[in-house]
Short mmCIF file of C-alpha atoms in Angstrom, two decimals:
data_model
loop_
_atom_site.label_atom_id
_atom_site.label_comp_id
_atom_site.label_asym_id
_atom_site.label_seq_id
_atom_site.Cartn_x
_atom_site.Cartn_y
_atom_site.Cartn_z
CA MET A 2 84.34 120.48 73.24
CA THR A 3 81.48 118.85 75.18
CA ASN A 4 81.22 120.00 78.77
CA ILE A 5 80.92 116.80 80.79
CA PRO A 6 78.34 116.96 83.57
CA THR A 7 79.75 116.37 87.03
CA ILE A 8 78.50 114.80 90.25
CA THR A 9 79.35 116.48 93.54
CA LEU A 10 80.92 114.24 96.17
CA SER A 11 80.08 114.60 99.86
CA ASN A 12 83.08 116.88 100.41
CA GLY A 13 82.16 119.23 97.55
CA THR A 14 84.64 117.83 95.01
CA ASN A 15 83.19 117.42 91.51
CA ILE A 16 83.76 114.14 89.66
CA PRO A 17 83.04 113.88 85.91
CA ALA A 18 79.92 111.78 85.24
CA LEU A 19 81.76 109.80 82.55
CA GLY A 20 85.34 108.54 82.72
CA PHE A 21 87.85 106.28 81.03
CA GLY A 22 89.25 103.02 82.43
CA VAL A 23 92.50 101.20 81.58
CA PHE A 24 92.01 97.76 83.17
CA GLN A 25 93.83 94.92 81.33
CA MET A 26 95.62 97.33 78.98
CA SER A 27 99.27 96.88 78.08
CA ASN A 28 101.58 99.83 78.70
CA GLU A 29 101.54 100.75 75.03
CA GLU A 30 97.74 100.54 74.85
CA ALA A 31 97.27 102.52 78.06
CA GLU A 32 99.55 105.37 77.00
CA GLN A 33 97.95 105.72 73.58
CA SER A 34 94.37 105.25 74.82
CA VAL A 35 94.69 107.78 77.65
CA ALA A 36 96.09 110.37 75.23
CA THR A 37 93.25 109.62 72.80
CA ALA A 38 90.60 109.76 75.52
CA LEU A 39 91.80 113.12 76.80
CA ALA A 40 91.94 114.48 73.24
CA THR A 41 88.35 113.26 72.76
CA GLY A 42 87.18 115.16 75.84
CA TYR A 43 87.24 112.68 78.72
CA ARG A 44 88.53 114.23 81.92
CA LEU A 45 88.34 111.29 84.37
CA ILE A 46 91.09 108.66 84.05
CA ASP A 47 90.79 105.55 86.25
CA THR A 48 93.77 103.29 86.94
CA ALA A 49 95.11 101.11 89.77
CA ALA A 50 98.42 99.83 91.11
CA SER A 51 97.38 96.27 90.26
CA TYR A 52 96.85 97.14 86.57
CA GLN A 53 100.63 97.63 86.32
CA ASN A 54 100.29 100.46 83.81
CA GLU A 55 100.51 103.57 85.98
CA GLU A 56 103.69 104.83 84.29
CA ALA A 57 102.03 104.47 80.88
CA VAL A 58 98.92 106.31 82.11
CA GLY A 59 101.17 109.11 83.35
CA ARG A 60 102.86 109.32 79.95
CA GLY A 61 99.47 109.44 78.25
CA ILE A 62 98.41 112.32 80.49
CA GLN A 63 101.60 114.20 79.69
CA ARG A 64 101.27 113.54 75.96
CA SER A 65 97.74 114.91 75.93
CA GLY A 66 98.84 118.41 76.86
CA VAL A 67 95.67 118.84 78.92
CA PRO A 68 96.40 120.88 82.08
CA ARG A 69 96.63 118.73 85.20
CA ASP A 70 93.95 120.71 87.04
CA GLU A 71 91.44 119.80 84.30
CA ILE A 72 91.98 116.04 84.75
CA PHE A 73 90.46 113.86 87.49
CA VAL A 74 92.79 110.94 88.16
CA THR A 75 91.73 107.91 90.22
CA GLY A 76 94.17 105.39 91.72
CA LYS A 77 93.58 102.29 93.85
CA LEU A 78 95.38 100.59 96.73
CA TRP A 79 95.93 96.87 96.17
CA ILE A 80 95.14 94.34 98.92
CA ALA A 81 98.83 93.49 99.49
CA ASP A 82 99.28 97.08 100.70
CA ALA A 83 96.10 97.27 102.78
CA SER A 84 97.57 98.43 106.08
CA TYR A 85 98.33 101.80 107.70
CA GLU A 86 102.05 101.92 106.90
CA LYS A 87 101.92 100.21 103.50
CA ALA A 88 99.03 102.37 102.29
CA LYS A 89 101.05 105.56 102.74
CA GLN A 90 104.04 104.04 100.93
CA ALA A 91 101.86 102.66 98.13
CA TYR A 92 100.20 106.03 97.59
CA GLN A 93 103.59 107.69 97.16
CA THR A 94 104.73 104.92 94.80
CA SER A 95 101.64 105.40 92.63
CA LEU A 96 102.21 109.16 92.50
CA GLU A 97 105.82 108.64 91.39
CA LYS A 98 104.83 106.12 88.72
CA LEU A 99 102.11 108.42 87.40
CA GLY A 100 104.42 111.43 87.53
CA LEU A 101 101.80 113.39 89.50
CA GLU A 102 101.87 115.45 92.68
CA TYR A 103 98.42 114.37 93.89
CA LEU A 104 95.49 112.09 93.03
CA ASP A 105 91.92 113.33 92.76
CA LEU A 106 90.48 110.08 94.11
CA TYR A 107 92.14 107.16 95.90
CA LEU A 108 90.19 103.94 96.47
CA LEU A 109 90.62 100.80 98.56
CA HIS A 110 90.58 98.34 95.65
CA GLN A 111 89.03 95.38 97.51
CA PRO A 112 87.48 94.84 100.98
CA TYR A 113 90.37 92.60 102.12
CA GLY A 114 93.43 93.02 104.32
CA ASP A 115 93.66 95.62 107.08
CA ILE A 116 91.12 97.93 105.49
CA PHE A 117 90.64 99.91 108.71
CA GLY A 118 94.35 100.62 109.08
CA ALA A 119 94.51 101.55 105.40
CA TRP A 120 91.49 103.84 105.79
CA LYS A 121 93.16 105.66 108.68
CA ALA A 122 96.08 106.35 106.30
CA PHE A 123 93.64 107.43 103.57
CA VAL A 124 91.98 109.93 105.92
CA GLU A 125 95.37 111.33 106.93
CA LEU A 126 96.40 111.71 103.27
CA TYR A 127 93.08 113.43 102.58
CA GLU A 128 93.31 115.77 105.58
CA ALA A 129 96.87 116.68 104.58
CA GLY A 130 95.61 117.73 101.14
CA LYS A 131 97.53 115.01 99.30
CA VAL A 132 94.38 113.55 97.71
CA LYS A 133 91.15 115.39 96.93
CA ALA A 134 88.74 112.55 97.71
CA ILE A 135 88.85 109.00 99.07
CA GLY A 136 86.64 105.97 98.66
CA VAL A 137 86.33 102.24 98.23
CA SER A 138 85.82 99.71 95.46
CA ASN A 139 84.01 96.37 95.26
CA PHE A 140 82.26 96.77 98.63
CA THR A 141 78.82 95.14 98.86
CA GLY A 142 76.08 97.10 100.59
CA ALA A 143 76.53 95.11 103.82
CA LYS A 144 80.32 95.50 103.81
CA LEU A 145 79.97 99.21 103.10
CA ALA A 146 77.55 99.78 105.97
CA ASN A 147 79.77 97.78 108.35
CA PHE A 148 82.83 99.73 107.20
CA VAL A 149 81.25 103.14 107.77
CA LEU A 150 79.74 102.22 111.14
CA THR A 151 82.88 100.50 112.48
CA ASN A 152 84.97 103.52 111.53
CA ARG A 153 82.55 105.88 113.24
CA LYS A 154 81.45 103.98 116.33
CA VAL A 155 84.53 101.88 117.10
CA LEU A 156 87.48 103.82 115.66
CA GLY A 157 86.13 107.36 115.94
CA ILE A 158 86.77 108.12 112.25
CA GLU A 159 83.88 110.19 110.90
CA THR A 160 85.12 110.44 107.31
CA ALA A 161 83.08 108.02 105.19
CA PRO A 162 84.02 106.89 101.68
CA MET A 163 82.98 109.45 99.08
CA VAL A 164 82.75 106.85 96.27
CA ASN A 165 82.08 103.12 95.98
CA GLN A 166 83.18 101.69 92.63
CA VAL A 167 81.42 98.40 91.87
CA GLU A 168 80.58 96.31 88.82
CA THR A 169 77.46 97.96 87.43
CA HIS A 170 75.54 97.39 84.20
CA PRO A 171 71.91 96.76 83.14
CA PHE A 172 72.11 93.11 84.27
CA ASN A 173 73.75 93.93 87.63
CA GLN A 174 72.36 97.26 88.79
CA GLU A 175 73.46 97.08 92.46
CA VAL A 176 70.06 98.30 93.64
CA GLU A 177 70.52 97.20 97.28
CA ALA A 178 74.10 98.45 97.56
CA ARG A 179 72.98 101.74 96.04
CA LYS A 180 70.45 102.24 98.86
CA ILE A 181 73.32 102.00 101.36
CA MET A 182 75.42 104.39 99.27
CA GLU A 183 72.61 106.92 99.21
CA GLU A 184 72.07 106.56 102.96
CA TYR A 185 75.70 107.52 103.62
CA GLY A 186 76.09 110.09 100.84
CA ILE A 187 78.43 107.87 98.80
CA VAL A 188 78.56 108.30 95.01
CA HIS A 189 78.00 105.16 92.93
CA GLU A 190 80.71 104.52 90.33
CA GLY A 191 80.37 101.59 87.94
CA TRP A 192 83.07 99.47 86.34
CA ALA A 193 82.34 97.07 83.45
CA PRO A 194 79.40 99.16 82.16
CA PHE A 195 79.13 96.82 79.17
CA ALA A 196 79.11 93.68 81.37
CA GLU A 197 82.44 92.72 79.76
CA GLY A 198 80.40 91.60 76.74
CA HIS A 199 78.32 89.03 78.67
CA HIS A 200 74.51 88.59 78.66
CA ASP A 201 74.55 89.25 74.87
CA ILE A 202 74.52 92.92 75.83
CA PHE A 203 75.45 94.16 72.35
CA THR A 204 72.58 92.28 70.68
CA HIS A 205 69.97 92.40 73.45
CA ALA A 206 66.52 93.07 71.96
CA VAL A 207 65.38 95.61 74.59
CA LEU A 208 68.60 97.61 74.38
CA ARG A 209 68.68 97.32 70.59
CA ASN A 210 65.17 98.71 70.23
CA ILE A 211 65.96 101.67 72.48
CA ALA A 212 69.21 102.31 70.61
CA GLU A 213 67.50 102.23 67.21
CA SER A 214 64.83 104.69 68.35
CA HIS A 215 67.59 107.23 69.16
CA GLY A 216 69.92 106.44 66.26
CA LYS A 217 72.56 105.40 68.80
CA SER A 218 74.53 102.24 69.61
CA ILE A 219 73.66 99.92 72.49
CA GLY A 220 76.88 101.01 74.21
CA GLN A 221 75.80 104.63 74.03
CA VAL A 222 72.38 103.76 75.47
CA VAL A 223 73.99 101.94 78.40
CA LEU A 224 76.27 104.89 79.20
CA ARG A 225 73.35 107.30 78.89
CA TRP A 226 71.41 105.11 81.35
CA ASP A 227 74.34 105.39 83.79
CA ILE A 228 74.46 109.16 83.45
CA GLN A 229 70.72 109.53 84.06
CA LYS A 230 70.96 107.24 87.10
CA GLY A 231 73.75 109.38 88.55
CA ILE A 232 76.24 106.51 88.20
CA VAL A 233 79.78 107.47 87.18
CA ALA A 234 80.67 105.09 84.33
CA ILE A 235 84.23 104.23 83.29
CA PRO A 236 84.13 102.41 79.94
CA LYS A 237 87.41 101.21 78.45
CA SER A 238 88.50 100.70 74.88
CA VAL A 239 91.77 100.71 72.95
CA ARG A 240 90.05 101.64 69.67
CA LYS A 241 89.88 105.34 68.78
CA GLU A 242 86.47 105.06 67.11
CA ARG A 243 84.99 103.28 70.13
CA ILE A 244 86.57 105.75 72.57
CA GLU A 245 84.92 108.56 70.61
CA GLU A 246 81.59 106.72 70.31
CA ASN A 247 81.45 106.11 74.06
CA PHE A 248 81.90 109.83 74.65
CA ASP A 249 79.10 110.82 72.26
CA VAL A 250 76.28 110.38 74.78
CA PHE A 251 75.35 113.92 75.74
CA ASP A 252 72.97 114.77 72.88
CA PHE A 253 70.02 112.50 73.70
CA VAL A 254 67.87 111.56 76.69
CA LEU A 255 66.22 108.25 77.59
CA SER A 256 62.53 108.50 78.43
CA ASP A 257 61.08 107.34 81.75
CA ASP A 258 59.64 104.32 79.93
CA GLU A 259 63.04 103.43 78.43
CA MET A 260 64.69 103.78 81.84
CA ALA A 261 62.02 101.46 83.28
CA GLN A 262 62.62 98.89 80.53
CA ILE A 263 66.34 98.85 81.38
CA ALA A 264 65.54 98.61 85.11
CA ASP A 265 63.66 95.38 84.37
CA LEU A 266 66.87 93.77 82.99
CA ASP A 267 68.51 93.63 86.42
#
């Protein structure tokens, strides 16, 4: 079994460098795909209350037989629950649906609603040991900086997000937001690593040439690029062969020149 490299969050928690997402999956697809992903070797599973498949994800985790302490599970708070009181209730609801006693990472799904009240609840959950790490999702660089500074200077909350999960792929590299993340010690996690099929990503000449030189697929090259950039990628697929292909990215390395060619696609 491949040992997945990890990235250390600001609080010392290790997050796998490659994960598995379940956005827009039916319950049946999510259960089967999560079980398949864990059997393949993935150890990070990313879901959200708004995906409406948490119970299925929980069943997939159980079916896999992989010990809970070997799996890194991410959940997200939806905007309708973005307040101090609702956040605590929503966290408990997600745990019950997943059939778990804790989450490894809990994210504010969007920068809307009472995000400061919700964050206060997140910090309390974290300090009580109910979640191992906390973060945000879909925060631009400016929103992220404002969020951290308002918490610190206005609300007296020193705990900054440990992760920011944003749409990230070769055509949307989040270079400016990443500078803010690095400034505050926040790990960059990327959703939609394959640009949801846009920009002709799977036929793009630059990516195709790099892929051919390594005997790999374009998808594998994109995930390898993420790994070398220190971006946690969470590809999704319901097809066993694609789930396995996306995991087979630890036996080659992109050169500095190839990384530079991909940087130019932003």
